[in-house]
mmCIF file of C-alpha atoms in Angstrom:
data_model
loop_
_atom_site.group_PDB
_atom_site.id
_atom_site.type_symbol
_atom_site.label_atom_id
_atom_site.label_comp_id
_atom_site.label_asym_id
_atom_site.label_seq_id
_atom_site.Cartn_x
_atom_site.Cartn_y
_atom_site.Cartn_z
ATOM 1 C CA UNK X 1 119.528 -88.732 -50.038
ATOM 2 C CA UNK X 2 119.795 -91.758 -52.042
ATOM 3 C CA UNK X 3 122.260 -94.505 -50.396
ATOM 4 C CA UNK X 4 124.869 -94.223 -53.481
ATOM 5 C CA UNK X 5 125.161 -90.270 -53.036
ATOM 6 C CA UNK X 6 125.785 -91.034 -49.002
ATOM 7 C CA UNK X 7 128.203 -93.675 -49.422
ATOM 8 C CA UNK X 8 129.957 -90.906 -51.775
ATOM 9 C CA UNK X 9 129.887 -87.848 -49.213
ATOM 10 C CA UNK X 10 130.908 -90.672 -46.719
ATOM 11 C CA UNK X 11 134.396 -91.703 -48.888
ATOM 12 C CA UNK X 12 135.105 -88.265 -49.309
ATOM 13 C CA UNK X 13 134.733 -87.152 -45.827
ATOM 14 C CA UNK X 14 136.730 -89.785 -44.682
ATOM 15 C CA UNK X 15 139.245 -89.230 -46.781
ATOM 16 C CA UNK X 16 139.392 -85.566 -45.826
ATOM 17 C CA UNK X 17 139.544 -87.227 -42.827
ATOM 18 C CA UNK X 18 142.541 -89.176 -42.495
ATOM 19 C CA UNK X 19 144.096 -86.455 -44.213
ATOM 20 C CA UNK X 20 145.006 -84.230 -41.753
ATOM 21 C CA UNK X 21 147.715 -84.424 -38.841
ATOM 22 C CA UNK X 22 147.168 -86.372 -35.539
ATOM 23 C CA UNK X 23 144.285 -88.176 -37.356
ATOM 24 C CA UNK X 24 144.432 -91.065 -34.676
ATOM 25 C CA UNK X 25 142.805 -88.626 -32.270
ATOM 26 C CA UNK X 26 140.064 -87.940 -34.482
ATOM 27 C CA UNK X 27 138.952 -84.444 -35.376
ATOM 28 C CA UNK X 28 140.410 -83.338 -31.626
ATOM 29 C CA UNK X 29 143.767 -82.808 -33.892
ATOM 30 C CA UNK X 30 141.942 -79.668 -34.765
ATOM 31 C CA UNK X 31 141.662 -78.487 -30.991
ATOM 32 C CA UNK X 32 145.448 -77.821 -30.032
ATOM 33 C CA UNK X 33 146.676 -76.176 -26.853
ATOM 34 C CA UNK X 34 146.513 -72.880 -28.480
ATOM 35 C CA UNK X 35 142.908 -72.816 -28.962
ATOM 36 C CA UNK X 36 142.342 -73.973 -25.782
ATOM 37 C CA UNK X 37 144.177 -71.049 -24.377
ATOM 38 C CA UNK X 38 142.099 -68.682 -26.663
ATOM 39 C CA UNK X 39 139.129 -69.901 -25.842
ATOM 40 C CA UNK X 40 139.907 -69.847 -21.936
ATOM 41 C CA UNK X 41 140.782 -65.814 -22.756
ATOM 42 C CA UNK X 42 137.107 -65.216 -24.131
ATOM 43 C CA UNK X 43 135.668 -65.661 -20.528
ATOM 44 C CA UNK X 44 134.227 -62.840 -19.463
ATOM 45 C CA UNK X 45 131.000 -62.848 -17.114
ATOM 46 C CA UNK X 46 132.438 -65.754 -15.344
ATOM 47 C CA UNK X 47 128.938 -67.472 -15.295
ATOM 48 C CA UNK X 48 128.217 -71.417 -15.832
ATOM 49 C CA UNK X 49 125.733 -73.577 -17.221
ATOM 50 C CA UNK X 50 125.522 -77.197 -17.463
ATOM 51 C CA UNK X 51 124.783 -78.656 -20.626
ATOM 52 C CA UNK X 52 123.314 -81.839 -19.321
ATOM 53 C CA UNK X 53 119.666 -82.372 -18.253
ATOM 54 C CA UNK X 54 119.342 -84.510 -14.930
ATOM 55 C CA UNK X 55 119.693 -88.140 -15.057
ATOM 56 C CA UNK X 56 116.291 -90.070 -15.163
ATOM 57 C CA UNK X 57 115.095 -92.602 -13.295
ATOM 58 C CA UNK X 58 111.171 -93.369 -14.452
ATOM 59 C CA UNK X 59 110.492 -94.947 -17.592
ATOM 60 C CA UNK X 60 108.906 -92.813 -20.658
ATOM 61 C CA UNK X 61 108.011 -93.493 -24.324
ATOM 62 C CA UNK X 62 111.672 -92.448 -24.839
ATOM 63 C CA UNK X 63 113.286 -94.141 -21.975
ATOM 64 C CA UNK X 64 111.861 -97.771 -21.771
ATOM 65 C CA UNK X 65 115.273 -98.447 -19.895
ATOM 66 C CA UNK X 66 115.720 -95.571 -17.113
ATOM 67 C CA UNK X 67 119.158 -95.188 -15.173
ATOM 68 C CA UNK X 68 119.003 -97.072 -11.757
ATOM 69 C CA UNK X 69 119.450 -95.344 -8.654
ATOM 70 C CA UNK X 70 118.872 -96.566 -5.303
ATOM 71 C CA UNK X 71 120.308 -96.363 -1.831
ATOM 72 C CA UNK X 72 122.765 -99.117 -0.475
ATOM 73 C CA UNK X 73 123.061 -97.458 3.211
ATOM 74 C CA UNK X 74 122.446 -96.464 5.787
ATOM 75 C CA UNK X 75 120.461 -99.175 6.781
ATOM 76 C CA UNK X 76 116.964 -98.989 8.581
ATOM 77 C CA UNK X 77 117.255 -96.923 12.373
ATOM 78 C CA UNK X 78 121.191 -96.315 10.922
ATOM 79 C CA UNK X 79 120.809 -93.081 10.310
ATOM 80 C CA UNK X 80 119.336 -91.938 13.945
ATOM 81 C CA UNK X 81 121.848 -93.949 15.682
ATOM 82 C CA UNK X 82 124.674 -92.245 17.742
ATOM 83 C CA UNK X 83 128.400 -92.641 15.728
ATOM 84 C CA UNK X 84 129.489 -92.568 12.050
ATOM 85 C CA UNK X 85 127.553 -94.230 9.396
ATOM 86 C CA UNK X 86 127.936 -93.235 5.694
ATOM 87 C CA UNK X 87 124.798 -92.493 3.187
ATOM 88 C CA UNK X 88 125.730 -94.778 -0.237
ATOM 89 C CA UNK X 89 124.289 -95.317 -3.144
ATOM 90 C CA UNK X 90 124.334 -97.368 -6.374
ATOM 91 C CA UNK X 91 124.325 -95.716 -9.976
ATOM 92 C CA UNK X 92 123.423 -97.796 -13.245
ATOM 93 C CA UNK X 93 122.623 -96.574 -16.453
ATOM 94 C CA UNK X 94 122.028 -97.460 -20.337
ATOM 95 C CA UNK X 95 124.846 -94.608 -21.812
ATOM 96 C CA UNK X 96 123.081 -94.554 -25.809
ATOM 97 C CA UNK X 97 119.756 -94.397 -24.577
ATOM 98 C CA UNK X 98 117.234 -91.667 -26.333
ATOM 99 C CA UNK X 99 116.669 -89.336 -23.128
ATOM 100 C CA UNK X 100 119.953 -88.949 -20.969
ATOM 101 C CA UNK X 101 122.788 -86.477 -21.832
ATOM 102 C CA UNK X 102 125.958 -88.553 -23.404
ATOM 103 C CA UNK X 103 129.021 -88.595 -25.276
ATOM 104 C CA UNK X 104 129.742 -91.465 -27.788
ATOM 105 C CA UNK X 105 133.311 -92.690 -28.014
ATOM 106 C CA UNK X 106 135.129 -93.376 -31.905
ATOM 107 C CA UNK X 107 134.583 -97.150 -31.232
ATOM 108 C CA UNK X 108 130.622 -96.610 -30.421
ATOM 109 C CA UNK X 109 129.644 -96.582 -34.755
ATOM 110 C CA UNK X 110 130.084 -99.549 -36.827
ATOM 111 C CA UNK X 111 129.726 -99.323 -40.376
ATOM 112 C CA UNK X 112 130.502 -101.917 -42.609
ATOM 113 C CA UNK X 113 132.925 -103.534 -40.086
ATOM 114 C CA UNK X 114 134.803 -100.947 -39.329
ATOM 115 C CA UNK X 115 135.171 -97.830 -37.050
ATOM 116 C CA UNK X 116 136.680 -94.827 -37.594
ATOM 117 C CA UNK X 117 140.189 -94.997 -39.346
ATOM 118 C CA UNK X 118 139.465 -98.371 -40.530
ATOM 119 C CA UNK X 119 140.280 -100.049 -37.355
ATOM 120 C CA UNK X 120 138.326 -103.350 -37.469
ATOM 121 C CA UNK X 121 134.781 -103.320 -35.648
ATOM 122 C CA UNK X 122 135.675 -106.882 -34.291
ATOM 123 C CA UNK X 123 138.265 -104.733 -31.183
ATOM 124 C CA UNK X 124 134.784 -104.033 -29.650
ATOM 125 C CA UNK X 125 134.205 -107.753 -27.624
ATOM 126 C CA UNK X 126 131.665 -108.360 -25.060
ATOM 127 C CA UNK X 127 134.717 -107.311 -22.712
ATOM 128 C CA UNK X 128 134.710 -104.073 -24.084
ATOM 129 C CA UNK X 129 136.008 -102.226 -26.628
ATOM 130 C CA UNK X 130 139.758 -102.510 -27.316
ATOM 131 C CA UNK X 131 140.879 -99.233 -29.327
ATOM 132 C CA UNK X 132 139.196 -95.749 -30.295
ATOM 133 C CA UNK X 133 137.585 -96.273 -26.698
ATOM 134 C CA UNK X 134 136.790 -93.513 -24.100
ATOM 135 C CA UNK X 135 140.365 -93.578 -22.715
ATOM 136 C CA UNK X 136 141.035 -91.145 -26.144
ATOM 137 C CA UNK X 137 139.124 -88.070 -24.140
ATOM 138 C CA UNK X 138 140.499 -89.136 -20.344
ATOM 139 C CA UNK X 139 142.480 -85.742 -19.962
ATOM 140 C CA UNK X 140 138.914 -83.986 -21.143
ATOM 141 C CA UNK X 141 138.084 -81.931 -23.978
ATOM 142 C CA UNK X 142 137.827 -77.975 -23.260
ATOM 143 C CA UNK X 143 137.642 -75.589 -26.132
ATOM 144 C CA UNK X 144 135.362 -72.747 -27.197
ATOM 145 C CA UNK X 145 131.870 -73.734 -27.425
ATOM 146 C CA UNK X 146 129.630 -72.000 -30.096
ATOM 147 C CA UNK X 147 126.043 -72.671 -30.253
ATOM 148 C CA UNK X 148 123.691 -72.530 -32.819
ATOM 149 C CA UNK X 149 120.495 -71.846 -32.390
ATOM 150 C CA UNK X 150 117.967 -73.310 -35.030
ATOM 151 C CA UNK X 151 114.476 -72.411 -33.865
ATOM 152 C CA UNK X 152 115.323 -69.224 -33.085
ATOM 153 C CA UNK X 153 116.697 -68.631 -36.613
ATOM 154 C CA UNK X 154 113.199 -70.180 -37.732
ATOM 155 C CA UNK X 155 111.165 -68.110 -35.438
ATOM 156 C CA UNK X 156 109.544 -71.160 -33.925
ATOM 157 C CA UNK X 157 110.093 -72.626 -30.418
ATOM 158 C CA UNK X 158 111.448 -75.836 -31.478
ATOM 159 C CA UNK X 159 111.714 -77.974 -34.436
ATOM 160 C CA UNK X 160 109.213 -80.889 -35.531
ATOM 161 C CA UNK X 161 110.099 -84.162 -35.139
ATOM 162 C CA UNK X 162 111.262 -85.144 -38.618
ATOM 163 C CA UNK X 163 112.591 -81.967 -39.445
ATOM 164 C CA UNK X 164 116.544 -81.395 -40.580
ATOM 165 C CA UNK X 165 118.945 -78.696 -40.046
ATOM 166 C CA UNK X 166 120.992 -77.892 -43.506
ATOM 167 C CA UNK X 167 124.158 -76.483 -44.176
ATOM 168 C CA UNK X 168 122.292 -73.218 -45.358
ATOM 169 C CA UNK X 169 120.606 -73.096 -41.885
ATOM 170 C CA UNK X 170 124.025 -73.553 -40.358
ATOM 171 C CA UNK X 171 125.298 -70.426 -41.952
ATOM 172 C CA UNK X 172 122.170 -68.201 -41.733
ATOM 173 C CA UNK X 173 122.563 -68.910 -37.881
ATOM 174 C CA UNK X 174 125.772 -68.022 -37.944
ATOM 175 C CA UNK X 175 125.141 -64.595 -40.039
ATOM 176 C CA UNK X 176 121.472 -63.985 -37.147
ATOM 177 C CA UNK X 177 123.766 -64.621 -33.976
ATOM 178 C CA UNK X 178 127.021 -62.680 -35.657
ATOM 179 C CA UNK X 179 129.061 -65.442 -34.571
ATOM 180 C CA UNK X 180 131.335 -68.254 -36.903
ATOM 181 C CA UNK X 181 132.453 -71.617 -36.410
ATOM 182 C CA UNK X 182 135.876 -72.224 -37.129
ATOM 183 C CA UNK X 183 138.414 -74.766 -36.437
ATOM 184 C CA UNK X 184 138.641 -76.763 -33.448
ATOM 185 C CA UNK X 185 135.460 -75.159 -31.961
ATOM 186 C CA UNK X 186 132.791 -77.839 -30.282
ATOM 187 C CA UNK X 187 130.184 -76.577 -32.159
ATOM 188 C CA UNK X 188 126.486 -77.023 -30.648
ATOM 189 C CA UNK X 189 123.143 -77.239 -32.425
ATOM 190 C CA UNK X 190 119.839 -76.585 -30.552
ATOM 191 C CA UNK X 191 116.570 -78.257 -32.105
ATOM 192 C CA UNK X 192 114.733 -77.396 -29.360
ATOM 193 C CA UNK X 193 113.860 -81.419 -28.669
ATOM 194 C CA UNK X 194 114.495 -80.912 -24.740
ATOM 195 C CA UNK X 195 111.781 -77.422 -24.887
ATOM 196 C CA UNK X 196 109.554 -79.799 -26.898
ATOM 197 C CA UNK X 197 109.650 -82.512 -24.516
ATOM 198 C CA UNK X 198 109.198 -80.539 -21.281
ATOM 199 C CA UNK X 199 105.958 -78.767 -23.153
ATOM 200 C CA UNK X 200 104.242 -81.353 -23.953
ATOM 201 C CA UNK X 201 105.656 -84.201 -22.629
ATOM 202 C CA UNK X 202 108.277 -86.988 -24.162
ATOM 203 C CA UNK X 203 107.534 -88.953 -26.888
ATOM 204 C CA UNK X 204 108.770 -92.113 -28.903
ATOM 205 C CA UNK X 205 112.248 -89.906 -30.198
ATOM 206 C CA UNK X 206 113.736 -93.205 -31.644
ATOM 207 C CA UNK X 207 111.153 -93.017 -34.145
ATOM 208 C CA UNK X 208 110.368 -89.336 -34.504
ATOM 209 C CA UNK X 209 112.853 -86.443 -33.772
ATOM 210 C CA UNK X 210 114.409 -83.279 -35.346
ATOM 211 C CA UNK X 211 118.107 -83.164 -36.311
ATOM 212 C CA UNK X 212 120.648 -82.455 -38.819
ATOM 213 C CA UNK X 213 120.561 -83.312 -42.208
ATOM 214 C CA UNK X 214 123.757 -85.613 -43.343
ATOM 215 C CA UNK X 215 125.016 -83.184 -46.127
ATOM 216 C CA UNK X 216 125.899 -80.156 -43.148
ATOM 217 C CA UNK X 217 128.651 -82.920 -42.021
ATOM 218 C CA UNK X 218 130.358 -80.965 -45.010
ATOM 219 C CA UNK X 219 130.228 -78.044 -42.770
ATOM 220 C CA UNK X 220 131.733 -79.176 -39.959
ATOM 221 C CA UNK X 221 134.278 -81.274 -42.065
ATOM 222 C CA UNK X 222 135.145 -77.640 -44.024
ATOM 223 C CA UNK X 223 135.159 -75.819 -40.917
ATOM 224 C CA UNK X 224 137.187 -78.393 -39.095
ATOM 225 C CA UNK X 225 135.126 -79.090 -36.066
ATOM 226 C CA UNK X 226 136.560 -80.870 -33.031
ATOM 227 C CA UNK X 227 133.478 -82.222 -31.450
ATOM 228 C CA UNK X 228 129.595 -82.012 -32.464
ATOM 229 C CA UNK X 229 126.576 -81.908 -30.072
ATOM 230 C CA UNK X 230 123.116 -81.324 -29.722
ATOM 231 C CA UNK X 231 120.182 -81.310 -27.711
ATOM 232 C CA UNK X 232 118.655 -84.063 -29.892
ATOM 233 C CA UNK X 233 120.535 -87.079 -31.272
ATOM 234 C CA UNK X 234 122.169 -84.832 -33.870
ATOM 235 C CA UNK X 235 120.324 -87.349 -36.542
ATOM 236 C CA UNK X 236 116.865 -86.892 -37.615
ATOM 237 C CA UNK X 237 114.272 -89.645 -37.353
ATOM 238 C CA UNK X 238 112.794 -90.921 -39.738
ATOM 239 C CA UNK X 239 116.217 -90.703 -41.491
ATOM 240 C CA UNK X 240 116.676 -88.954 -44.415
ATOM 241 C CA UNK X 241 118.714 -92.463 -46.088
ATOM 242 C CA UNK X 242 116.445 -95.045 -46.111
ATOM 243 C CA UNK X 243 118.799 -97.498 -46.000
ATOM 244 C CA UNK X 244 121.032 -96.067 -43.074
ATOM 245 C CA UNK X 245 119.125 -95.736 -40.587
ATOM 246 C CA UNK X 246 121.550 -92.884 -38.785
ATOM 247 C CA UNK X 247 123.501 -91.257 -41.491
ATOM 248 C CA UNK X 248 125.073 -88.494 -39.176
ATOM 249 C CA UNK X 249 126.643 -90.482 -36.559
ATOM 250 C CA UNK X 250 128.228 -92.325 -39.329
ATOM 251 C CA UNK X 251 129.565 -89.840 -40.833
ATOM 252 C CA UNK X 252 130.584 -87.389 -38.169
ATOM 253 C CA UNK X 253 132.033 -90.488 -35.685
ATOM 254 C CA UNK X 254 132.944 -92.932 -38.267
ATOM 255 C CA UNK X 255 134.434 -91.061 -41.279
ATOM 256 C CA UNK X 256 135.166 -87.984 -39.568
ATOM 257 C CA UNK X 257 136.063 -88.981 -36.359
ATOM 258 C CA UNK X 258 133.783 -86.853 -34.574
ATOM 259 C CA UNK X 259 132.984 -87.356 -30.871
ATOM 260 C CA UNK X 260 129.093 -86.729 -30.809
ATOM 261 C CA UNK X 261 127.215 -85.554 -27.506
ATOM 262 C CA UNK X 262 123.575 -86.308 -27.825
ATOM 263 C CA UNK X 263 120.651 -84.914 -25.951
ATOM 264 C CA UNK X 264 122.053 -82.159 -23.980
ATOM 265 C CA UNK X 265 119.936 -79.382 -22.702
ATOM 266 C CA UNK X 266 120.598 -75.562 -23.599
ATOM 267 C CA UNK X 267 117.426 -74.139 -22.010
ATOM 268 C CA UNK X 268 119.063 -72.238 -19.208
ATOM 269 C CA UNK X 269 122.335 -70.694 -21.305
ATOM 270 C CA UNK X 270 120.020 -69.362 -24.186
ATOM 271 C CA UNK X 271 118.684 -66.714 -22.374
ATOM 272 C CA UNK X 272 122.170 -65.574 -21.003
ATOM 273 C CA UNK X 273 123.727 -65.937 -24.502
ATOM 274 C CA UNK X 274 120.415 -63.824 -25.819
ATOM 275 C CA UNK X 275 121.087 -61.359 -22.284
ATOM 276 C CA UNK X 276 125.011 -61.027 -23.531
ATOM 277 C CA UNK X 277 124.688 -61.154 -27.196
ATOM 278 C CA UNK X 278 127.230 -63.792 -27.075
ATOM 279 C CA UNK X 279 126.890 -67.018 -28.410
ATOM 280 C CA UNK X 280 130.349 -68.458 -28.168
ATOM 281 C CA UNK X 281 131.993 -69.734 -24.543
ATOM 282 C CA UNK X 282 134.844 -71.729 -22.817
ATOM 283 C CA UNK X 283 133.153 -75.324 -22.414
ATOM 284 C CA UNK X 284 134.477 -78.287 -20.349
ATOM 285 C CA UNK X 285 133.528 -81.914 -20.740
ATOM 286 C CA UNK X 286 134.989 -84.057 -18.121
ATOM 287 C CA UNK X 287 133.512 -87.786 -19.138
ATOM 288 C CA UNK X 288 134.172 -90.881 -16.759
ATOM 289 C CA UNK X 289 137.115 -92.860 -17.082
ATOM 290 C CA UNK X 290 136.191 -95.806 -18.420
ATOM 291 C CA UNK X 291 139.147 -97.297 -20.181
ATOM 292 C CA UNK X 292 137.250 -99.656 -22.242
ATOM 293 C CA UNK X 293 133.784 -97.888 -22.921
ATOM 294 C CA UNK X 294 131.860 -96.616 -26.127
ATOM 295 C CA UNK X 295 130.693 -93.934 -24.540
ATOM 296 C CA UNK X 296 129.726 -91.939 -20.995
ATOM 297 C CA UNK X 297 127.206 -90.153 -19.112
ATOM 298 C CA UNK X 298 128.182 -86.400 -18.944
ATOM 299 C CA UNK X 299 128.039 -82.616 -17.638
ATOM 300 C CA UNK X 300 129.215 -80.303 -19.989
ATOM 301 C CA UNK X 301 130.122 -76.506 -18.680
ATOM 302 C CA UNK X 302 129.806 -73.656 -20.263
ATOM 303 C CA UNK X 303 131.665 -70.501 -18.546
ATOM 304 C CA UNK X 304 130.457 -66.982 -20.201
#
């Protein structure tokens, strides 16, 4: 895609955009209380999944900067001792890093010096982000979770690095798994990046990953999406505009006000959704409150 046809899809999604009611919230206007009620009505095994692989600690081609854990008590011949003593521990993390499950906040995208709904990229300051922040998603987001699977609908085990998911792919998954997006859904894509990666081991994935292609952000903008995640970074590396070097998060968190989850892990709830014929779910994302952050570690739930 050529950078004058992106800028172009990128004016006209954000006008599509702004648009529509409650725009300040992004596309959560879409998910009202009465979807969240319908979706909660759709549970029917009662079983749950996390979305989120565990939180690493070790360093890898694709996590130079590993979260820090270590253990502030008890202290040495504490723990044998007779009385109370408490085990603690200290928790540090980079949130955008290419390996750890995360949400990204409407202020986390910049693009030319502004965030989503033209609010000025100079309210993030190296005290922290001062609107769109995380506080927009403190109460939550819970809705019905659909997920599409992508190498399954190819017939491989995961996509290549490098490869993209299209709006045609979007809707033959949706035609294989008999199941449709629609509005306010959080609508899940599986690459297969976390299958890859526990096969045959992580790689660089800020220079070579699978993801979606940035003309399917018309799909989610037509079907009126409330959030968008994936078990990759929902862009594709290399990046299909040369000259942007990740065209979806632009336009699904900038233009389209999109909160994006990146690098989630579906391994365990596609065999129950493949055991059910089911692909659709209640989910629950609880992030941290963290008034002024771009962003958050998180656990996604899925309840079948």
């Amino acid at each position: 895609m050529s950078e004058a046809a992106f800028r172009s899809l990128y004016g006209r999604l954000r006008d599509q955009a702004l648009a529509g009611p409650d725009h300040r919230r992004g596309a959560l206007g879409h998910l009202t209380p009465e979807r969240v009620v319908a979706a909660a009505d759709q549970v029917r095994d009662g079983r749950t999944f996390s979305l989120a692989a565990p939180i690493e600690t070790e360093p890898g081609p694709d996590n130079p900067q590993p979260a820090s854990h270590r253990m502030t008590a008890p202290a040495h011949g504490e723990a044998d001792a007779q009385g109370l003593h408490f085990a603690r521990d200290r928790f540090a993390m980079n949130v955008h890093g290419d390996a750890d499950s995360h949400l990204d906040a409407l202020c986390h995208v910049m693009f030319d010096g502004e965030l989503y709904d033209g609010v000025p990229a100079s309210t993030v300051t190296p005290d922290g982000a001062g609107a769109l922040t995380l506080d927009l998603v403190r109460d939550g987001i819970v809705g019905r979770g659909v997920l599409l699977d992508i190498p399954r609908l190819w017939g491989v085990p995961w996509l290549d690095p490098g490869d993209q998911v299209t709006t045609d792919d979007l809707v033959a998954a949706e035609a294989a798994q008999e199941v449709a997006v629609g509005p306010g859904d959080l609508m899940f894509v599986r690459v297969g990046h976390r299958r890859r990666r526990q096969s045959l081991g992580a790689w660089n994935a800020a220079q070579a990953r699978a993801g979606l292609h940035p003309a399917a952000m018309r799909f989610l903008a037509e079907r009126r999406v409330a959030v968008l995640g994936s078990d990759g970074n929902n862009d594709a590396a290399p990046s299909a505009v040369a000259e942007v070097p990740f065209p979806v998060h632009v336009l699904a968190v900038n233009a389209l006000g999109l909160h994006l989850m990146d690098y989630l892990d579906f391994e365990e709830l596609v065999p129950a959704c493949e055991q059910l014929g089911r692909w659709h779910f209640l989910c629950m994302v609880a992030p941290l409150r963290l008034p002024a952050a771009t962003g958050s570690p998180v656990n996604p739930i899925a309840v079948l």
